[in-house]
């Protein structure tokens, strides 16, 4: 079904979207702060040259997974629909319009939150390890 | 240009909030329906009942977007000829046709009669649809004493709403998570930049490189990989006699610097050349102090 929401934008929907945007900005800022903590924990306590590669890899994984989790949390419905449509295109001859099931929507939400929280905890791992090992 | 649902709601004198309350949905969902989105299947029957239309009309209006004036006028009546269900459907369920016609007649009467509003702003006829206590569910208008039906929706149902974005509970949860992470980050930053890290025997090897040069005149250079304030260290250098292995001589060397920058070094020397036959054997760090900033 064609989405005409963007054309009309009733005030309630606009308010909802503004709130969503605020949360996304907050989550993005939190992820940025988490990245700083990750790098601080890795470098400031005396990382040697041979550790740069592992720290860079860890930072890359952190940025990628945090961004993925935020995108998944906000666009969970669209992503589930795309997934269903792609699945139908490649594996089914007929089928539905791609409307995701309630289970898929809930699962994507839970996995998104799990990934986001997990990555925030990961950011503190170098600090905790450094504190345990060297301080 | 007004959608079918918005037009019907306006004809009945209902606000979006009242309609949302009557069908047990959120007001935002009503706004989306009126913007052209197809209502979820669980709301179709309550919507049709409250608005006095057929489910098929709602479905048809949603699929025939944008909804023009002709379509609205067509749907204002009860089950007009053009809005009749397809032949194959209506032929199979004749009993439903009668029901739909009855609902349509009721809707006509409602539209024709002036709106009697109650104290809370809802039309009078809405209260007549109130089911007996204990039998209220989705799509049933509720009394004022009953808690909001949206609050009774399980979490799974809220999360599975087919719309992008966050629910209210998610937003609260998200802000709590972000707040906890930021508090932990502030703690780490304060610990690192305000309190600092004290250099001691356990962690100095992570920040300091110690090089030894020479056999009898020994020069020891300490290079730092971090900024250290009030750096000081005491080293014990041990020499052995070339004549007798067991004969060891120890000398202490103290190195200090007010501020040792990252990459900077401080050095000192210990000489045993006057002894003649002593050579460098090893050294150990007796004490080390300073604050990493």
Short mmCIF file of C-alpha atoms in Angstrom, two decimals:
data_model
loop_
_atom_site.label_atom_id
_atom_site.label_comp_id
_atom_site.label_asym_id
_atom_site.label_seq_id
_atom_site.Cartn_x
_atom_site.Cartn_y
_atom_site.Cartn_z
CA UNK A 1 0.00 0.00 0.00
CA UNK A 2 1.25 3.45 -0.89
CA UNK A 3 2.27 5.53 2.08
CA UNK A 4 0.72 8.98 2.02
CA UNK A 5 1.84 9.81 5.53
CA UNK A 6 4.67 12.04 4.34
CA UNK A 7 2.26 14.21 2.34
CA UNK A 8 -0.18 14.96 5.10
CA UNK A 9 1.81 14.72 8.33
CA UNK A 10 -0.86 15.29 10.97
CA UNK A 11 0.38 17.06 14.05
CA UNK A 12 0.31 13.90 16.17
CA UNK A 13 2.52 12.11 13.69
CA UNK A 14 4.86 15.07 13.44
CA UNK A 15 5.15 15.13 17.21
CA UNK A 16 5.84 11.41 17.27
CA UNK A 17 8.55 11.77 14.65
CA UNK A 18 10.13 14.68 16.48
CA UNK A 19 10.31 12.56 19.63
CA UNK A 20 11.81 9.69 17.66
CA UNK A 21 14.39 12.01 16.16
CA UNK A 22 15.35 13.27 19.60
CA UNK A 23 15.92 9.72 20.82
CA UNK A 24 17.99 8.89 17.73
CA UNK A 25 20.17 11.96 18.29
CA UNK A 26 20.56 10.95 21.94
CA UNK A 27 21.51 7.39 20.98
CA UNK A 28 23.98 8.64 18.38
CA UNK A 29 25.61 10.97 20.89
CA UNK A 30 25.80 8.12 23.38
CA UNK A 31 27.49 5.97 20.76
CA UNK A 32 29.99 8.76 20.02
CA UNK A 33 30.78 9.09 23.71
CA UNK A 34 31.11 5.30 23.89
CA UNK A 35 33.63 5.43 21.04
CA UNK A 36 35.65 8.03 22.96
CA UNK A 37 35.61 5.78 26.03
CA UNK A 38 36.69 2.85 23.86
CA UNK A 39 39.64 4.76 22.38
CA UNK A 40 40.54 6.31 25.73
CA UNK A 41 40.55 2.95 27.42
CA UNK A 42 42.68 1.52 24.66
CA UNK A 43 45.23 4.28 24.08
CA UNK A 44 45.53 6.30 27.24
CA UNK A 45 46.72 3.46 29.39
CA UNK A 46 49.72 2.78 27.24
CA UNK A 47 48.84 1.00 24.04
CA UNK A 48 51.90 0.04 22.08
CA UNK A 49 52.34 0.20 18.31
CA UNK A 50 51.42 -3.44 17.86
CA UNK A 51 48.00 -2.81 19.43
CA UNK A 52 46.90 -0.15 16.93
CA UNK A 53 45.44 -2.68 14.50
CA UNK A 54 43.31 -4.39 17.12
CA UNK A 55 42.10 -1.06 18.51
CA UNK A 56 41.21 0.17 15.02
CA UNK A 57 39.37 -3.03 14.27
CA UNK A 58 37.49 -2.81 17.53
CA UNK A 59 36.52 0.81 16.85
CA UNK A 60 35.32 -0.10 13.36
CA UNK A 61 33.17 -2.95 14.67
CA UNK A 62 31.80 -0.68 17.39
CA UNK A 63 30.81 2.08 14.94
CA UNK A 64 29.28 -0.37 12.47
CA UNK A 65 27.25 -2.29 15.03
CA UNK A 66 26.04 0.83 16.84
CA UNK A 67 24.89 2.41 13.59
CA UNK A 68 23.25 -0.84 12.55
CA UNK A 69 21.38 -1.15 15.83
CA UNK A 70 20.05 2.43 15.67
CA UNK A 71 18.93 2.02 12.07
CA UNK A 72 17.33 -1.32 12.90
CA UNK A 73 15.47 0.12 15.87
CA UNK A 74 14.00 3.01 13.93
CA UNK A 75 13.35 1.36 10.56
CA UNK A 76 12.44 -2.06 11.90
CA UNK A 77 9.14 -2.18 10.02
CA UNK A 78 10.61 -1.16 6.66
CA UNK A 79 13.54 -3.53 7.09
CA UNK A 80 11.23 -6.44 7.89
CA UNK A 81 9.11 -5.63 4.84
CA UNK A 82 12.15 -5.48 2.60
CA UNK A 83 13.33 -8.75 4.02
CA UNK A 84 9.96 -10.36 3.30
CA UNK A 85 9.85 -8.96 -0.21
CA UNK A 86 13.35 -10.09 -1.01
CA UNK A 87 12.57 -13.49 0.40
CA UNK A 88 9.42 -13.67 -1.73
CA UNK A 89 11.32 -12.54 -4.81
CA UNK A 90 13.92 -15.26 -4.49
CA UNK A 91 12.15 -18.13 -2.78
CA UNK A 92 8.42 -17.88 -3.50
CA UNK A 93 6.32 -17.70 -6.59
CA UNK A 94 3.33 -15.98 -5.05
CA UNK A 95 2.85 -14.74 -1.58
CA UNK A 96 1.92 -11.75 0.45
CA UNK A 97 2.72 -8.08 -0.01
CA UNK A 98 5.58 -8.52 2.40
CA UNK A 99 3.81 -7.46 5.57
CA UNK A 100 5.98 -8.65 8.45
CA UNK A 101 4.59 -10.79 11.19
CA UNK A 102 4.28 -9.56 14.75
CA UNK A 103 7.02 -11.99 15.74
CA UNK A 104 9.42 -10.53 13.16
CA UNK A 105 8.73 -6.98 14.33
CA UNK A 106 9.22 -7.83 17.99
CA UNK A 107 12.33 -9.90 17.22
CA UNK A 108 13.90 -7.05 15.26
CA UNK A 109 13.19 -4.63 18.10
CA UNK A 110 14.65 -6.92 20.73
CA UNK A 111 17.72 -7.71 18.64
CA UNK A 112 18.22 -4.00 17.93
CA UNK A 113 18.14 -3.09 21.61
CA UNK A 114 20.32 -6.05 22.52
CA UNK A 115 22.93 -5.02 19.94
CA UNK A 116 22.88 -1.39 21.06
CA UNK A 117 23.31 -2.21 24.74
CA UNK A 118 25.93 -4.85 23.98
CA UNK A 119 28.01 -2.36 21.97
CA UNK A 120 27.78 0.24 24.75
CA UNK A 121 29.04 -2.37 27.21
CA UNK A 122 31.81 -3.31 24.76
CA UNK A 123 33.03 0.29 24.76
CA UNK A 124 33.89 -0.02 28.45
CA UNK A 125 35.75 -3.32 28.15
CA UNK A 126 39.23 -1.80 27.51
CA UNK A 127 38.80 0.59 30.44
CA UNK A 128 37.73 -2.22 32.74
CA UNK A 129 40.53 -4.51 31.55
CA UNK A 130 43.10 -1.75 31.94
CA UNK A 131 41.87 -1.03 35.42
CA UNK A 132 42.05 -4.68 36.36
CA UNK A 133 45.41 -5.37 34.78
CA UNK A 134 47.50 -2.26 35.22
CA UNK A 135 45.96 0.01 37.79
CA UNK B 1 -9.22 16.65 -0.14
CA UNK B 2 -10.50 14.63 2.77
CA UNK B 3 -10.21 10.91 3.26
CA UNK B 4 -13.18 8.68 3.71
CA UNK B 5 -12.52 7.96 7.37
CA UNK B 6 -11.99 11.62 8.20
CA UNK B 7 -15.21 12.55 6.45
CA UNK B 8 -17.24 9.89 8.25
CA UNK B 9 -15.76 10.84 11.57
CA UNK B 10 -16.59 14.50 10.99
CA UNK B 11 -20.14 13.64 9.97
CA UNK B 12 -20.63 11.87 13.28
CA UNK B 13 -19.19 14.83 15.18
CA UNK B 14 -16.31 12.87 16.63
CA UNK B 15 -12.83 14.15 17.26
CA UNK B 16 -9.85 11.92 16.38
CA UNK B 17 -9.28 11.37 20.09
CA UNK B 18 -12.85 10.20 20.59
CA UNK B 19 -12.64 7.87 17.64
CA UNK B 20 -9.36 6.49 18.91
CA UNK B 21 -10.91 5.99 22.30
CA UNK B 22 -13.92 4.27 20.83
CA UNK B 23 -11.96 1.75 18.79
CA UNK B 24 -9.24 1.26 21.38
CA UNK B 25 -6.39 2.62 19.27
CA UNK B 26 -3.86 5.38 19.72
CA UNK B 27 -4.70 8.82 18.39
CA UNK B 28 -1.64 8.71 16.16
CA UNK B 29 -2.98 5.58 14.53
CA UNK B 30 -6.24 7.34 13.73
CA UNK B 31 -4.22 10.16 12.21
CA UNK B 32 -2.37 7.68 10.04
CA UNK B 33 -5.59 6.02 8.93
CA UNK B 34 -7.00 9.37 7.97
CA UNK B 35 -3.82 10.12 6.11
CA UNK B 36 -4.54 7.09 3.94
CA UNK B 37 -2.95 4.20 5.75
CA UNK B 38 -4.89 0.95 5.91
CA UNK B 39 -6.03 0.25 9.50
CA UNK B 40 -4.77 -2.90 11.08
CA UNK B 41 -7.21 -5.78 10.71
CA UNK B 42 -8.08 -5.84 14.41
CA UNK B 43 -9.42 -2.28 14.15
CA UNK B 44 -11.51 -2.77 11.03
CA UNK B 45 -14.62 -4.17 12.72
CA UNK B 46 -14.67 -1.64 15.57
CA UNK B 47 -14.07 1.18 13.09
CA UNK B 48 -16.88 0.02 10.85
CA UNK B 49 -19.17 -0.28 13.82
CA UNK B 50 -18.41 3.14 15.25
CA UNK B 51 -18.50 4.95 11.92
CA UNK B 52 -21.55 3.06 10.75
CA UNK B 53 -19.97 1.85 7.54
CA UNK B 54 -18.97 -1.47 6.11
CA UNK B 55 -15.51 -2.91 6.44
CA UNK B 56 -15.41 -3.20 2.66
CA UNK B 57 -15.98 0.53 2.32
CA UNK B 58 -12.99 1.23 4.57
CA UNK B 59 -10.86 -1.17 2.58
CA UNK B 60 -12.05 0.22 -0.73
CA UNK B 61 -11.46 3.80 0.39
CA UNK B 62 -7.95 2.91 1.51
CA UNK B 63 -7.09 1.27 -1.79
CA UNK B 64 -8.70 4.01 -3.93
CA UNK B 65 -6.46 6.83 -2.76
CA UNK B 66 -6.59 9.75 -3.08
CA UNK B 67 -10.17 9.84 -2.00
CA UNK B 68 -12.06 12.54 -3.88
CA UNK B 69 -15.35 14.20 -3.27
CA UNK B 70 -17.23 11.80 -5.48
CA UNK B 71 -16.05 8.85 -3.48
CA UNK B 72 -16.93 10.59 -0.24
CA UNK B 73 -20.41 11.41 -1.44
CA UNK B 74 -20.84 7.90 -2.61
CA UNK B 75 -19.91 6.48 0.73
CA UNK B 76 -22.10 8.86 2.73
CA UNK B 77 -25.15 6.76 1.97
CA UNK B 78 -25.70 3.31 3.30
CA UNK B 79 -24.41 0.64 0.98
CA UNK B 80 -25.01 2.37 -2.38
CA UNK B 81 -25.11 0.37 -5.54
CA UNK B 82 -21.60 1.35 -6.58
CA UNK B 83 -20.28 0.46 -3.16
CA UNK B 84 -21.90 -2.93 -3.09
CA UNK B 85 -19.59 -5.89 -2.60
CA UNK B 86 -18.54 -7.84 -5.69
CA UNK B 87 -20.98 -10.36 -7.02
CA UNK B 88 -19.04 -13.42 -5.99
CA UNK B 89 -18.70 -12.22 -2.42
CA UNK B 90 -22.22 -10.97 -1.91
CA UNK B 91 -23.60 -14.10 -3.46
CA UNK B 92 -21.87 -16.27 -0.99
CA UNK B 93 -22.90 -14.44 2.13
CA UNK B 94 -26.42 -13.06 1.71
CA UNK B 95 -26.92 -12.81 5.46
CA UNK B 96 -24.10 -10.30 5.70
CA UNK B 97 -25.76 -8.09 3.14
CA UNK B 98 -28.78 -7.70 5.36
CA UNK B 99 -26.60 -6.88 8.33
CA UNK B 100 -24.70 -4.31 6.31
CA UNK B 101 -27.89 -2.74 5.09
CA UNK B 102 -29.15 -2.50 8.66
CA UNK B 103 -25.92 -0.87 9.77
CA UNK B 104 -26.14 1.51 6.88
CA UNK B 105 -29.68 2.53 7.80
CA UNK B 106 -28.58 3.19 11.32
CA UNK B 107 -25.75 5.35 10.03
CA UNK B 108 -28.16 7.31 7.87
CA UNK B 109 -30.34 8.00 10.87
CA UNK B 110 -27.36 9.15 12.85
CA UNK B 111 -26.20 11.46 10.10
CA UNK B 112 -29.68 12.92 9.70
CA UNK B 113 -30.38 13.55 13.38
CA UNK B 114 -28.70 16.47 15.22
CA UNK B 115 -25.77 15.45 17.39
CA UNK B 116 -26.59 15.08 21.08
CA UNK B 117 -23.30 15.48 22.86
CA UNK B 118 -22.61 14.24 26.34
CA UNK B 119 -20.69 16.18 28.97
CA UNK B 120 -17.38 14.66 27.86
CA UNK B 121 -18.01 15.68 24.24
CA UNK B 122 -18.86 12.25 22.86
CA UNK B 123 -22.11 11.86 20.96
CA UNK B 124 -25.06 10.47 22.84
CA UNK B 125 -25.54 7.49 20.54
CA UNK B 126 -22.04 6.33 21.40
CA UNK B 127 -23.08 5.54 24.94
CA UNK B 128 -25.90 3.36 23.68
CA UNK B 129 -23.30 1.09 22.12
CA UNK B 130 -21.74 0.45 25.50
CA UNK B 131 -21.68 -3.29 26.17
CA UNK B 132 -22.44 -4.69 29.59
CA UNK B 133 -19.72 -4.42 32.21
CA UNK B 134 -17.04 -7.06 31.92
CA UNK B 135 -17.61 -7.55 28.20
CA UNK B 136 -15.72 -4.55 26.94
CA UNK B 137 -12.97 -5.15 24.48
CA UNK B 138 -11.43 -3.76 21.36
CA UNK B 139 -13.70 -1.51 19.39
CA UNK B 140 -16.11 -0.98 22.22
CA UNK B 141 -16.52 2.50 23.58
CA UNK B 142 -15.62 2.56 27.20
CA UNK B 143 -16.88 4.36 30.25
CA UNK B 144 -14.91 7.07 31.97
CA UNK B 145 -14.26 4.96 35.04
CA UNK B 146 -12.54 2.23 33.06
CA UNK B 147 -8.76 2.54 32.59
CA UNK B 148 -7.51 3.46 29.14
CA UNK B 149 -7.62 0.43 26.90
CA UNK B 150 -4.27 1.37 25.35
CA UNK B 151 -2.60 0.88 28.71
CA UNK B 152 -3.79 -2.71 28.73
CA UNK B 153 -2.16 -3.51 25.41
CA UNK B 154 0.64 -6.02 25.96
CA UNK B 155 4.21 -5.03 25.19
CA UNK B 156 4.39 -7.47 22.31
CA UNK B 157 1.39 -5.84 20.67
CA UNK B 158 2.87 -2.38 21.08
CA UNK B 159 6.23 -3.43 19.65
CA UNK B 160 4.63 -5.16 16.69
CA UNK B 161 2.73 -2.08 15.52
CA UNK B 162 3.45 -1.95 11.79
CA UNK B 163 5.01 1.51 11.82
CA UNK B 164 8.60 2.70 11.87
CA UNK B 165 9.80 4.49 14.97
CA UNK B 166 9.65 3.94 18.69
CA UNK B 167 6.88 3.35 21.18
CA UNK B 168 6.60 5.47 24.30
CA UNK B 169 8.02 2.69 26.45
CA UNK B 170 10.94 2.25 24.07
CA UNK B 171 11.74 5.93 24.23
CA UNK B 172 11.80 5.84 28.03
CA UNK B 173 13.95 2.70 27.96
CA UNK B 174 16.29 4.24 25.39
CA UNK B 175 16.77 7.42 27.42
CA UNK B 176 17.50 5.36 30.54
CA UNK B 177 20.12 3.29 28.68
CA UNK B 178 21.72 6.42 27.22
CA UNK B 179 21.73 8.12 30.61
CA UNK B 180 23.42 5.15 32.28
CA UNK B 181 26.07 4.98 29.56
CA UNK B 182 26.74 8.71 29.79
CA UNK B 183 27.04 8.55 33.58
CA UNK B 184 29.55 5.71 33.26
CA UNK B 185 31.45 7.66 30.60
CA UNK B 186 31.61 10.75 32.81
CA UNK B 187 32.97 8.59 35.61
CA UNK B 188 35.69 7.23 33.29
CA UNK B 189 36.63 10.69 32.02
CA UNK B 190 36.80 12.13 35.50
CA UNK B 191 38.89 9.19 36.65
CA UNK B 192 41.22 9.62 33.73
CA UNK B 193 41.62 13.39 33.43
CA UNK B 194 40.89 14.71 36.91
CA UNK B 195 41.92 12.00 39.31
CA UNK B 196 44.58 10.60 36.96
CA UNK B 197 46.54 7.38 37.10
CA UNK B 198 49.27 6.98 39.66
CA UNK B 199 52.44 5.39 38.40
CA UNK B 200 53.60 2.52 40.55
CA UNK B 201 55.54 -0.71 40.56
CA UNK B 202 52.72 -2.66 38.98
CA UNK B 203 51.99 -0.46 35.98
CA UNK B 204 55.23 1.39 35.18
CA UNK B 205 56.30 -1.17 32.57
CA UNK B 206 53.26 -0.18 30.51
CA UNK B 207 54.39 3.44 30.32
CA UNK B 208 58.16 3.39 30.66
CA UNK B 209 60.98 1.97 28.55
CA UNK B 210 64.29 1.58 30.40
CA UNK B 211 67.48 1.26 28.31
CA UNK B 212 70.91 0.46 29.69
CA UNK B 213 74.10 1.36 27.88
CA UNK B 214 77.69 0.47 28.86
CA UNK B 215 79.42 -2.13 31.05
CA UNK B 216 81.47 -0.18 33.57
CA UNK B 217 80.12 3.34 32.97
CA UNK B 218 76.44 2.55 32.77
CA UNK B 219 73.95 5.09 31.39
CA UNK B 220 70.31 4.38 32.07
CA UNK B 221 67.67 6.15 29.97
CA UNK B 222 63.99 6.10 30.90
CA UNK B 223 61.60 6.95 28.04
CA UNK B 224 57.91 7.59 28.71
CA UNK B 225 54.97 6.80 26.43
CA UNK B 226 52.60 9.08 28.38
CA UNK B 227 52.66 12.52 30.00
CA UNK B 228 53.83 12.08 33.58
CA UNK B 229 53.86 14.74 36.29
CA UNK B 230 56.28 14.63 39.23
CA UNK B 231 58.12 11.67 37.83
CA UNK B 232 60.73 10.02 40.03
CA UNK B 233 62.29 6.62 40.16
CA UNK B 234 65.00 4.89 42.12
CA UNK B 235 66.97 2.19 40.35
CA UNK B 236 69.36 -0.28 41.84
CA UNK B 237 72.18 -1.21 39.46
CA UNK B 238 74.14 -4.35 40.17
CA UNK B 239 77.71 -5.06 39.03
CA UNK B 240 79.65 -8.27 39.23
CA UNK B 241 83.37 -8.82 39.65
CA UNK B 242 85.26 -10.27 36.74
CA UNK B 243 87.55 -12.01 39.21
CA UNK B 244 84.84 -13.59 41.31
CA UNK B 245 81.29 -14.13 40.13
CA UNK B 246 79.78 -14.02 43.58
CA UNK B 247 81.29 -10.63 44.34
CA UNK B 248 78.45 -8.19 43.57
CA UNK B 249 78.33 -4.46 44.06
CA UNK B 250 75.10 -2.44 44.03
CA UNK B 251 74.65 1.25 43.31
CA UNK B 252 71.45 3.26 43.36
CA UNK B 253 70.47 5.79 40.76
CA UNK B 254 67.69 8.34 41.26
CA UNK B 255 66.02 9.94 38.27
CA UNK B 256 63.37 12.64 38.54
CA UNK B 257 61.60 15.15 36.34
CA UNK B 258 58.82 17.63 37.12
CA UNK B 259 57.05 16.86 33.86
CA UNK B 260 58.03 14.01 31.58
CA UNK B 261 56.19 14.40 28.29
CA UNK B 262 55.12 11.48 26.14
CA UNK B 263 58.12 10.42 24.07
CA UNK B 264 60.50 12.32 26.36
CA UNK B 265 63.25 10.72 28.36
CA UNK B 266 65.39 11.22 31.41
CA UNK B 267 68.76 9.60 31.94
CA UNK B 268 71.47 9.14 34.54
CA UNK B 269 74.82 7.39 34.88
CA UNK B 270 76.54 5.08 37.33
CA UNK B 271 80.24 4.54 37.04
CA UNK B 272 82.33 1.64 38.34
CA UNK B 273 85.42 2.45 36.34
CA UNK B 274 87.42 3.23 39.51
CA UNK B 275 86.87 -0.32 40.68
CA UNK B 276 88.54 -1.61 37.56
CA UNK B 277 87.13 -5.09 37.35
CA UNK B 278 83.41 -4.71 37.88
CA UNK B 279 80.96 -4.97 35.02
CA UNK B 280 77.26 -4.33 34.71
CA UNK B 281 75.13 -7.29 35.66
CA UNK B 282 71.49 -6.17 36.08
CA UNK B 283 69.22 -3.51 37.50
CA UNK B 284 65.85 -3.34 39.21
CA UNK B 285 63.36 -0.65 39.94
CA UNK B 286 63.13 -0.02 43.63
CA UNK B 287 60.48 2.64 43.46
CA UNK B 288 58.69 4.69 40.88
CA UNK B 289 56.24 7.53 41.27
CA UNK B 290 54.35 10.10 39.28
CA UNK B 291 50.94 10.89 37.93
CA UNK B 292 49.90 10.14 34.40
CA UNK B 293 47.90 13.05 33.00
#
